[in-house]
CSV table of C-alpha atoms and ligand atoms in Angstrom, one decimal:
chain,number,residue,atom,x,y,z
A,1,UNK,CA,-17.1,-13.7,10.5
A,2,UNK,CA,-16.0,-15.6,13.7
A,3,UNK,CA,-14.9,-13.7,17.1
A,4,UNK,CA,-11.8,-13.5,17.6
A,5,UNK,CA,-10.3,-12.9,21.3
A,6,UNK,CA,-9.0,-9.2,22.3
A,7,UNK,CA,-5.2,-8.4,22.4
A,8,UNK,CA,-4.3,-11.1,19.4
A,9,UNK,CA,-0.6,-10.4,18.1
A,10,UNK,CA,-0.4,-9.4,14.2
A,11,UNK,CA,1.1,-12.5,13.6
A,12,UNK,CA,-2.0,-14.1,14.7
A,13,UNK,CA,-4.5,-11.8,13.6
A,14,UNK,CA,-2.8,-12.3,10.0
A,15,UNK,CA,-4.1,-15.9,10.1
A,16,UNK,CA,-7.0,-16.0,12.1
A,17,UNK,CA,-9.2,-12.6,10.6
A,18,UNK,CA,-11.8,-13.2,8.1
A,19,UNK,CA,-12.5,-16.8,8.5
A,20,UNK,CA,-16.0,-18.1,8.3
A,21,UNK,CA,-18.0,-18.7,11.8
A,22,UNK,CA,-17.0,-21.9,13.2
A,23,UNK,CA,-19.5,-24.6,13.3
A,24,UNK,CA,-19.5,-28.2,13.2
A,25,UNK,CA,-18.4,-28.8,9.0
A,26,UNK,CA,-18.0,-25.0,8.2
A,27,UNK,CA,-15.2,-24.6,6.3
A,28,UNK,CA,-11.6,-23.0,6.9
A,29,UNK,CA,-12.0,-20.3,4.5
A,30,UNK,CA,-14.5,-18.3,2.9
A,31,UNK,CA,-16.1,-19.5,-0.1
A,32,UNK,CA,-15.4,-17.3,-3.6
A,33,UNK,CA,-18.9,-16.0,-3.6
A,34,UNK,CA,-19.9,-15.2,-7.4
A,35,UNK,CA,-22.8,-13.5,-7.7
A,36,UNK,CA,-24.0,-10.6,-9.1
A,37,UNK,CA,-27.1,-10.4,-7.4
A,38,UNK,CA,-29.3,-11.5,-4.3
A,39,UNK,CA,-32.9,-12.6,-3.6
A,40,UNK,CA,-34.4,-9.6,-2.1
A,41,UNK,CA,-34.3,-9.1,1.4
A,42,UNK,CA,-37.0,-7.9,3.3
A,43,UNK,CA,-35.6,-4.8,4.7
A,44,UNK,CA,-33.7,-3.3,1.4
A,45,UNK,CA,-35.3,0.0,0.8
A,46,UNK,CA,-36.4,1.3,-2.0
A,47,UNK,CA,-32.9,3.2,-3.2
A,48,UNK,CA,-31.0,-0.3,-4.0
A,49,UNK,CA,-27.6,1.4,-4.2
A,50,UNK,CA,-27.3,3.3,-1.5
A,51,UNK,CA,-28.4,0.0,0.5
A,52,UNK,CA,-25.9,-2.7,0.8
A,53,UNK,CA,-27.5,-5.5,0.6
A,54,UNK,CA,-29.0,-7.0,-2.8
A,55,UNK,CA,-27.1,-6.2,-5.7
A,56,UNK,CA,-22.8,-7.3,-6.5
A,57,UNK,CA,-21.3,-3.8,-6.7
A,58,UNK,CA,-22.7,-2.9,-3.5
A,59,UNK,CA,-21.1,-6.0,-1.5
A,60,UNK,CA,-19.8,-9.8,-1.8
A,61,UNK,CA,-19.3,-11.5,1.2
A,62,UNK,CA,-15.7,-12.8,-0.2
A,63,UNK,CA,-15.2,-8.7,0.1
A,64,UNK,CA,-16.0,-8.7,3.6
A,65,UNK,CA,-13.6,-11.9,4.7
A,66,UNK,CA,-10.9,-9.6,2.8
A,67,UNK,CA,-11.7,-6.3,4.2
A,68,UNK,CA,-12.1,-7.8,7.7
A,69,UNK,CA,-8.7,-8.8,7.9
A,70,UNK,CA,-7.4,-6.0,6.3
A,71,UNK,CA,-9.5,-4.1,8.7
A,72,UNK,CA,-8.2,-5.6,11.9
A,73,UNK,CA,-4.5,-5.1,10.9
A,74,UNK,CA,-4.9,-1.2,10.4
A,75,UNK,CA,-7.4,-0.8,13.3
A,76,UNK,CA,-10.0,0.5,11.1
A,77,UNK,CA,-12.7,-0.5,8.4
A,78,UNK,CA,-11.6,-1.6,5.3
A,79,UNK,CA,-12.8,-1.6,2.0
A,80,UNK,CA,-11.7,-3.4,-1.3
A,81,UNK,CA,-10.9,-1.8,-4.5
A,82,UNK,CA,-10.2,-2.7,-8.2
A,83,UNK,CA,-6.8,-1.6,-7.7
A,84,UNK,CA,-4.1,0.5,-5.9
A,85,UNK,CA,-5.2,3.4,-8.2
A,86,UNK,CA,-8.7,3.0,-7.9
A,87,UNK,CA,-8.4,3.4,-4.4
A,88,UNK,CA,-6.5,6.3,-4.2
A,89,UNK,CA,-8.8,8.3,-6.8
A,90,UNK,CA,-11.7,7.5,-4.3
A,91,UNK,CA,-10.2,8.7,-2.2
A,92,UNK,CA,-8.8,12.1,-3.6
A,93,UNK,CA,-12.2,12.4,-4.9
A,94,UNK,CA,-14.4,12.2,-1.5
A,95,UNK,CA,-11.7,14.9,0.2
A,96,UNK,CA,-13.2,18.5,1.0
A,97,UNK,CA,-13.4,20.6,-2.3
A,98,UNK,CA,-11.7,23.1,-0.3
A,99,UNK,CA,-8.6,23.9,1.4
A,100,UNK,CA,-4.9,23.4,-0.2
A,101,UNK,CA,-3.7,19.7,-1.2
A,102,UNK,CA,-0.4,19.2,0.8
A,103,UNK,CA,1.5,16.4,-0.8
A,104,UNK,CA,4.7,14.8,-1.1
A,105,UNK,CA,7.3,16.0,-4.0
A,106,UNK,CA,7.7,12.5,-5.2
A,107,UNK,CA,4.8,10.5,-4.5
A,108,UNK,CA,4.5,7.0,-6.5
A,109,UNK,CA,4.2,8.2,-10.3
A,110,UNK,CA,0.4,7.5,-10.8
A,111,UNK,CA,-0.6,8.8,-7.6
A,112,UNK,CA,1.2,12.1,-8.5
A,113,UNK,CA,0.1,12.2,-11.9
A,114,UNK,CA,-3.4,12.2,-10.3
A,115,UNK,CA,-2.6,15.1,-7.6
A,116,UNK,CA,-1.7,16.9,-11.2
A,117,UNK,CA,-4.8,16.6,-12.3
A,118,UNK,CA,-6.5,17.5,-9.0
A,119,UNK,CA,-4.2,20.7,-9.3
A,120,UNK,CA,-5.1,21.2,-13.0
A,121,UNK,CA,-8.7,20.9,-11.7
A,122,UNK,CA,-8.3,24.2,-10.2
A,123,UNK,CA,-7.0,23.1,-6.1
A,124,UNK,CA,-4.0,24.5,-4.9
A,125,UNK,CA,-1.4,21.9,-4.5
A,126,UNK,CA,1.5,22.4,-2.2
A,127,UNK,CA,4.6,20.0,-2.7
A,128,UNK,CA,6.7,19.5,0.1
A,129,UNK,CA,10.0,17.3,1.3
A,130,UNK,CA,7.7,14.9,3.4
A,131,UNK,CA,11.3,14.3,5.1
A,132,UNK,CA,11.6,17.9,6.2
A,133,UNK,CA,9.0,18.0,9.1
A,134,UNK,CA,9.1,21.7,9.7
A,135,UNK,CA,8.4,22.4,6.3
A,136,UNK,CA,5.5,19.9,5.9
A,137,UNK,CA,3.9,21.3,9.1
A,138,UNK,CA,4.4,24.9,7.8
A,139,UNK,CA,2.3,23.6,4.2
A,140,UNK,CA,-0.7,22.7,7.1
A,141,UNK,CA,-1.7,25.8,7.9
A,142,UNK,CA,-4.7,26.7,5.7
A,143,UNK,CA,-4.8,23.5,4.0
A,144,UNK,CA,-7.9,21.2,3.5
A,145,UNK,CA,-5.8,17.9,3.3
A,146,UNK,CA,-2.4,16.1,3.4
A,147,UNK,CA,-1.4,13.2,1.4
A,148,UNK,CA,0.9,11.3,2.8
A,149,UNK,CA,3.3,8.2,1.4
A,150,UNK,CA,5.9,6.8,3.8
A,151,UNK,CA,8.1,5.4,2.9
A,152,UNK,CA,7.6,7.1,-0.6
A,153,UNK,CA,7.8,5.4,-3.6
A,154,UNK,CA,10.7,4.8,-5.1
A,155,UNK,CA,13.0,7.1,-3.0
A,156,UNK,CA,12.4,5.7,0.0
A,157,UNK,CA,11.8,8.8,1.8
A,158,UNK,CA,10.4,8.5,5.9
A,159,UNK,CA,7.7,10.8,7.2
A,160,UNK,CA,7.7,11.4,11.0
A,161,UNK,CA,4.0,10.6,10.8
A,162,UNK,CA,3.1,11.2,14.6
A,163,UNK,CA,4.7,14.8,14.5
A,164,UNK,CA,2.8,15.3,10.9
A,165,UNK,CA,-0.4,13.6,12.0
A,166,UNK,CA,-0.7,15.5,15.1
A,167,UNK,CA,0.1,19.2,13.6
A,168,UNK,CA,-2.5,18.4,11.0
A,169,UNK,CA,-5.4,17.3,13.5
A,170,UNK,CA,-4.4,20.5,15.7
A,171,UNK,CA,-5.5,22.0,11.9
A,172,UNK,CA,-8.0,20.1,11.2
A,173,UNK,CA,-6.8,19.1,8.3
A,174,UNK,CA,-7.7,15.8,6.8
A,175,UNK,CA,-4.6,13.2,6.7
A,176,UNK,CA,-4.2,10.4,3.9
A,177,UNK,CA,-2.2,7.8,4.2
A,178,UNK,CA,-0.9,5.4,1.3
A,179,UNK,CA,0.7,2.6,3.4
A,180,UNK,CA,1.7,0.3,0.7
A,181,UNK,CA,5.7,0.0,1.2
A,182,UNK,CA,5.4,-0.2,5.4
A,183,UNK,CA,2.4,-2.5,5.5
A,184,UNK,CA,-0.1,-2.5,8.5
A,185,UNK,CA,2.2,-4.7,10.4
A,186,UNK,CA,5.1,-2.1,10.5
A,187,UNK,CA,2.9,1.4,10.9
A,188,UNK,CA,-0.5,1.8,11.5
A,189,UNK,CA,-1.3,5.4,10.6
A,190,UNK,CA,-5.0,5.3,11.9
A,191,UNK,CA,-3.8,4.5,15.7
A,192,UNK,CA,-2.0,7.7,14.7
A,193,UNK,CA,-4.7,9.7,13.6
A,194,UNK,CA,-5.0,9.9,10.4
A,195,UNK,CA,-8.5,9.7,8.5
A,196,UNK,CA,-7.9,7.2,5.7
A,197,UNK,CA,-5.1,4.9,4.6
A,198,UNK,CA,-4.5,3.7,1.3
A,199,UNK,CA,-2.7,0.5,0.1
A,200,UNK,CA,-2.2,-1.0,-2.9
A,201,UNK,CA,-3.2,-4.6,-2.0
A,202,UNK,CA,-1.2,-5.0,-5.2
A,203,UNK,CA,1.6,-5.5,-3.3
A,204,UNK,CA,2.8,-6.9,0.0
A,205,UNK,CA,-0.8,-7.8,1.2
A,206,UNK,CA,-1.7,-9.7,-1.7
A,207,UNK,CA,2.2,-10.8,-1.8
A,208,UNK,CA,2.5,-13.0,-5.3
A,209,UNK,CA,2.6,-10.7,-7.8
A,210,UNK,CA,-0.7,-12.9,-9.2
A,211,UNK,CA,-3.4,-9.8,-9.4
A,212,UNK,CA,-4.1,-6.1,-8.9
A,213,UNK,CA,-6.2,-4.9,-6.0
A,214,UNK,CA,-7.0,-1.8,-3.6
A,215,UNK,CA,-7.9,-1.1,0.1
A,216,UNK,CA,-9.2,2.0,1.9
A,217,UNK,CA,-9.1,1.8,5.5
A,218,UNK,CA,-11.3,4.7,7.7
A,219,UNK,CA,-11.9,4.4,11.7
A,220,UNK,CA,-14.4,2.3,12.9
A,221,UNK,CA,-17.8,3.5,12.9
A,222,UNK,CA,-19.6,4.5,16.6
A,223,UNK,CA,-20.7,1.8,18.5
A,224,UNK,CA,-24.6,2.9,17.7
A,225,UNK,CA,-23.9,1.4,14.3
A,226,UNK,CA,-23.2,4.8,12.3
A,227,UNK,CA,-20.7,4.5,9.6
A,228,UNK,CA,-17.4,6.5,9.7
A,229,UNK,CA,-18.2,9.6,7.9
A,230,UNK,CA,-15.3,8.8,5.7
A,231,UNK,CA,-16.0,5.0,5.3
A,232,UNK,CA,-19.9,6.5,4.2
A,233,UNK,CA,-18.1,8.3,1.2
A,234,UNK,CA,-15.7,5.9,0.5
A,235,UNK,CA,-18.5,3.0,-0.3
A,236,UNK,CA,-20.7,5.3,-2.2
A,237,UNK,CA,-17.8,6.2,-4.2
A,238,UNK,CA,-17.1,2.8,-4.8
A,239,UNK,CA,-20.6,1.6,-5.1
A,240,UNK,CA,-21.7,4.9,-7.9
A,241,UNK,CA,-18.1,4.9,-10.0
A,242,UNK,CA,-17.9,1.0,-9.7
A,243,UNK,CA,-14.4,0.4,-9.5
A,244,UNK,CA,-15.0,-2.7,-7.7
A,245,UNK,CA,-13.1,-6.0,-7.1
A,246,UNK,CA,-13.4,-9.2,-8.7
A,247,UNK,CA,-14.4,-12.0,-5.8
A,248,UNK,CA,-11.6,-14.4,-7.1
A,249,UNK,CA,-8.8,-11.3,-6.8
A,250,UNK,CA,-9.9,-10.8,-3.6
A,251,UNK,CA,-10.4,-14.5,-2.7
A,252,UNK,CA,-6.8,-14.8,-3.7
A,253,UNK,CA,-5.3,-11.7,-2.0
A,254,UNK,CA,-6.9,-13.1,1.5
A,255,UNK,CA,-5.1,-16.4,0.5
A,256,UNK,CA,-1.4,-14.1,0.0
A,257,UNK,CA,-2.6,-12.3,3.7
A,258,UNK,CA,-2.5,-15.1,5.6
A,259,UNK,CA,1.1,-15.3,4.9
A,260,UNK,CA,2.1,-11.4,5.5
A,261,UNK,CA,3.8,-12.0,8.7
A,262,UNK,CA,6.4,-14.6,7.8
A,263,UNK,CA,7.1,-13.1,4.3
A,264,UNK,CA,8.0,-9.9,5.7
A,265,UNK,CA,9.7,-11.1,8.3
A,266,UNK,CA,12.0,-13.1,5.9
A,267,UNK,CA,12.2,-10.3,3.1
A,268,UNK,CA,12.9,-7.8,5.9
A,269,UNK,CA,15.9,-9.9,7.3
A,270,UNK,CA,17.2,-10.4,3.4
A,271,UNK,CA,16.7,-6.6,2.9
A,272,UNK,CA,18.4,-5.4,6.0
A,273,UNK,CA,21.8,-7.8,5.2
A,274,UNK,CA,21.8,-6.5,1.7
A,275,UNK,CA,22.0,-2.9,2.2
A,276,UNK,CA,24.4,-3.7,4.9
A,277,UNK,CA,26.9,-5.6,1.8
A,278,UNK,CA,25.5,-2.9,-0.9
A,279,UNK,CA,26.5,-0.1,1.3
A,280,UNK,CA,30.3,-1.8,1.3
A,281,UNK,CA,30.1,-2.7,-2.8
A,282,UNK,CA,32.3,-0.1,-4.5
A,283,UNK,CA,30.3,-0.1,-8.0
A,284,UNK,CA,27.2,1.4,-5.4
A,285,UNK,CA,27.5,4.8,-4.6
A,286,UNK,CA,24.3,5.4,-2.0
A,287,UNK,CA,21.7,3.3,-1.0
A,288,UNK,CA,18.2,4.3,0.5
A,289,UNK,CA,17.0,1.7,3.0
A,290,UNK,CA,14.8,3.4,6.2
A,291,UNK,CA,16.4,0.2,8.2
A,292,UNK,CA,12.7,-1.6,8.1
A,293,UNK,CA,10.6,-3.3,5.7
A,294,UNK,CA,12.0,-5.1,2.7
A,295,UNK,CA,12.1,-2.2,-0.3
A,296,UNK,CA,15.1,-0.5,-0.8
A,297,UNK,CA,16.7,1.6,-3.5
A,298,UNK,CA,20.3,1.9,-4.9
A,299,UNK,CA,22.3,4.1,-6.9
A,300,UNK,CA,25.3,3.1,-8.8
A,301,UNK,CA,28.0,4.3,-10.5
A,302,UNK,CA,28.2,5.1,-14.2
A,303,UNK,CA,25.1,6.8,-16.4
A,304,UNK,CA,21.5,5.3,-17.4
A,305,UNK,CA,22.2,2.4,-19.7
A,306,UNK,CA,25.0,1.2,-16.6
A,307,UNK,CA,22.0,1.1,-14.3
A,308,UNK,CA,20.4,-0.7,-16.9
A,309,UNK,CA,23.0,-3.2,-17.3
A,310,UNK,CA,23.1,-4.1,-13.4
A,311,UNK,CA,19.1,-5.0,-13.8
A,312,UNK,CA,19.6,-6.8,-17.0
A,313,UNK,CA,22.7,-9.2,-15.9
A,314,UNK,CA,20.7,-9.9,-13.0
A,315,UNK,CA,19.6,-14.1,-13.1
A,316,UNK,CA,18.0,-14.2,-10.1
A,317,UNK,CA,16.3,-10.8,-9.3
A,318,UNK,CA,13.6,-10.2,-12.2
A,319,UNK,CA,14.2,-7.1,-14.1
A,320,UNK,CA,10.6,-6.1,-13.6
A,321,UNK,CA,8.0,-3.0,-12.5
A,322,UNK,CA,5.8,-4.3,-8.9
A,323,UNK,CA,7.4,-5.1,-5.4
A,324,UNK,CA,5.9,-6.4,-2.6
A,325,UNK,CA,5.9,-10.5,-3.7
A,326,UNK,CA,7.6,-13.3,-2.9
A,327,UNK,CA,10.5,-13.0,-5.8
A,328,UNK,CA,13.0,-10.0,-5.8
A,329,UNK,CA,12.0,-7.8,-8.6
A,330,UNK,CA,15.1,-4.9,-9.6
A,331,UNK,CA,14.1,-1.7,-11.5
A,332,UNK,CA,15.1,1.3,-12.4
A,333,UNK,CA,12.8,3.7,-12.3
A,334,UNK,CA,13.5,6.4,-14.4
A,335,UNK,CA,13.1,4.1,-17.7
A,336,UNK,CA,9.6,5.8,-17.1
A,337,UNK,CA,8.7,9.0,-18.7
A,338,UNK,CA,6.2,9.9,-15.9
A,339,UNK,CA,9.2,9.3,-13.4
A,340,UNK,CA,9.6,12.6,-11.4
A,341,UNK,CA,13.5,13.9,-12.7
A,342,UNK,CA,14.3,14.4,-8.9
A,343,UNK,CA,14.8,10.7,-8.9
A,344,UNK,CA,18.3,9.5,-9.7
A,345,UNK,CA,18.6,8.3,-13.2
A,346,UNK,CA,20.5,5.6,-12.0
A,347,UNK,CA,18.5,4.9,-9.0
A,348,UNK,CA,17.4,1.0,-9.3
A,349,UNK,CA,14.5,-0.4,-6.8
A,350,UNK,CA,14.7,-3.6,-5.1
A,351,UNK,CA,11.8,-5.0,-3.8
A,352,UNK,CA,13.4,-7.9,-1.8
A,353,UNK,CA,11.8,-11.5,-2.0
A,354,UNK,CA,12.0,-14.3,0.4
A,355,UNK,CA,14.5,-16.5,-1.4
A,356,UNK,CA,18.0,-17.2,0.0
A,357,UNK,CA,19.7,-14.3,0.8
A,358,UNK,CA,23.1,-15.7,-0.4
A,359,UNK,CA,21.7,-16.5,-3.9
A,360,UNK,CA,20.3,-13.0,-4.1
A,361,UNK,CA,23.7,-11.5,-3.1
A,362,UNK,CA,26.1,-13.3,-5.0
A,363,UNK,CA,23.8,-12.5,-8.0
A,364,UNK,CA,23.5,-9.0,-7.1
A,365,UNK,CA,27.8,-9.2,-7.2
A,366,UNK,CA,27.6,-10.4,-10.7
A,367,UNK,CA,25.4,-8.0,-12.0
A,368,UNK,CA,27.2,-5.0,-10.2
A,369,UNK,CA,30.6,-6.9,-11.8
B,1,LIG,C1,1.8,0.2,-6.8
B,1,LIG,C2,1.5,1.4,-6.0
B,1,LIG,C3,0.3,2.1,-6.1
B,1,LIG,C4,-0.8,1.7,-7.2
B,1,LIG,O1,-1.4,0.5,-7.0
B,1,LIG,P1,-2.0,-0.4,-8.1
B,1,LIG,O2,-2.5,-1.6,-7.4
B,1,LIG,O3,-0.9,-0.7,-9.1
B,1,LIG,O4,-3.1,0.4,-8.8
B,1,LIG,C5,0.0,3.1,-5.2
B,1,LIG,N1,0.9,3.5,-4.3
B,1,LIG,C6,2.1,2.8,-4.1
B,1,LIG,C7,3.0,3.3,-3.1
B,1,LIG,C8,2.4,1.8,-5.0
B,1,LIG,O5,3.6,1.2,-4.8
């Protein structure tokens, strides 16, 4: 990959990470490299697997472009999985064995689905307000690890992460950190300590709601080359389990990255004047909006099939599941089964899009009627 100069802004480093070396006729951007295997190199042991060169579910140099920038947004060393999900259960799965599980009381769905089976599994799993810090920090003591979401999906709750982070290093408790919703350029929870962040590339880094992918970011390994012990587990995981990345997702998703900066700059802007007006709108009776980023959640008045109605009238929003691209997608969220009950059930999700703010307003009037 080419050097870039220190002390680049986001905004820069959103653009400029993960491009090919420059040289006279190299081109702009990575190639999509499809290969499932490599001539053999000279100095790949015997163990192919645990090696990473040779062989397509070990590496892919269309990987690398992604995971640099990826990488160089968190502060840390990225790597690329098949999905949000696939992720995350690498990295439940390379946590200590032992040791409580603090976690949030209304994680994304999947994720806490997951935590249930981790808990079924036998681990002690200790649920807590991620918004009350005093009880978070009380879960710390004797646990093995903290999963953390912030803002948590879909009710928007904030976690003071510096407080949180630092009680749980004082512990020496491991800290995960799914940073989907915020994004790398709005928190970076490895500059704050924590051991590995999460993010479902899915989402805002990808940005077009045109594939599924992962990311796992750890610290950067020693400067004598050894791996972060966590980045270490994290690619064996991925590399033994396989839940690998096709080169044309990630091709794509470094494609959607380029453009982070000014999409969440725009769908920030659109997000913050909406809940401003949905705050004032009669037919809304709360809205959840941390006053950053560009998701925010509603509720309205009325039952279920009310809330239902507001997504359905909708002509510009798309009544759809996802956030994080370019359109405005409206959802609400307890139409799912799996849904914790301790969210609303006429809580509706916006993930705001880039469009014109007054279009997605007076629509949002309409469908509130
Ligand atoms: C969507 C989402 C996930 C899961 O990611 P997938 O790419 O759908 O597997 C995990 N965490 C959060 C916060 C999400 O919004």
């Amino acid at each position: 990959m080419t050097e870039r100069p220190p002390g680049l802004a986001p905004a820069t480093v959103v653009v400029a990470a993960g491009r090919p070396p420059r040289a006279p006729g190299a081109p702009v951007n990575v190639p999509i490299e499809l290969s499932s295997t490599y001539a053999a190199h000279p100095t790949l042991g015997a163990d192919g697997v645990a090696n990473n060169l040779g062989y397509g579910r070990a590496s892919n140099s269309t990987w690398e472009a992604f995971e640099e920038a990826v990488g160089a947004l968190e502060g840390g060393q990225a790597l690329c999985f098949a999905s949000g999900m696939a992720a995350i259960s690498a990295a439940l799965a390379v946590l200590p064995a032992d040791g409580a599980l603090v976690a949030p009381r209304t994680p994304y769905n999947t994720s806490g689905a997951l935590i249930g089976e981790v808990e079924a599994a036998g681990r002690e799993v200790r649920r807590v307000d991620v918004q009350d810090t005093a009880a978070v920090v009380a879960a710390l003591d004797g646990a093995g690890a903290i999963w953390l979401e912030s803002p948590t999906n879909p009710l928007m709750e904030v976690a003071d992460l510096p407080v949180i982070i630092a009680a749980a290093r004082q512990r020496e408790v491991v800290v995960v950190c799914d940073n989907t919703f915020a994004t790398p350029l709005l928190q970076q929870p490895l500059t704050l300590g924590a051991d590995i962040v999460v993010h479902s590339a899915t989402k805002y880094l990808s940005g077009h709601s045109d594939l599924l992918l992962g990311v796992t970011v750890t610290r950067v390994g020693a400067a004598d080359g050894t791996p972060d012990p966590w980045y270490a587990a994290l690619l064996a995981h991925r590399t033994r389990h396989g839940a690998i990345a096709g080169p044309v997702e990630v091709w794509l998703a470094l494609r959607g990255i380029r453009t982070l900066h000014v999409r969440l700059e725009r769908a920030g802007a659109n997000a913050a004047e909406l809940a401003r007006r949905l705050g004032e709108h009669p037919k809304v009776t709360r809205v959840r909006y941390p006053g950053w980023g560009a998701m925010l959640a509603i509720e309205v008045t009325g039952g279920p099939a009310d809330a239902e109605a507001v997504a359905a009238a909708c002509q510009v929003w798309l009544g759809a599941t996802s956030l994080g691209g370019v359109e405005s997608l409206i959802e609400r969220r307890r139409r799912y089964p799996g849904e914790s009950p301790l969210v609303p059930d006429t809580l509706l999700r916006l993930s705001v899009g880039i469009e014109d703010v007054e279009d997605l307003w007076r629509d949002l009037e309409q469908a509130l009627g």
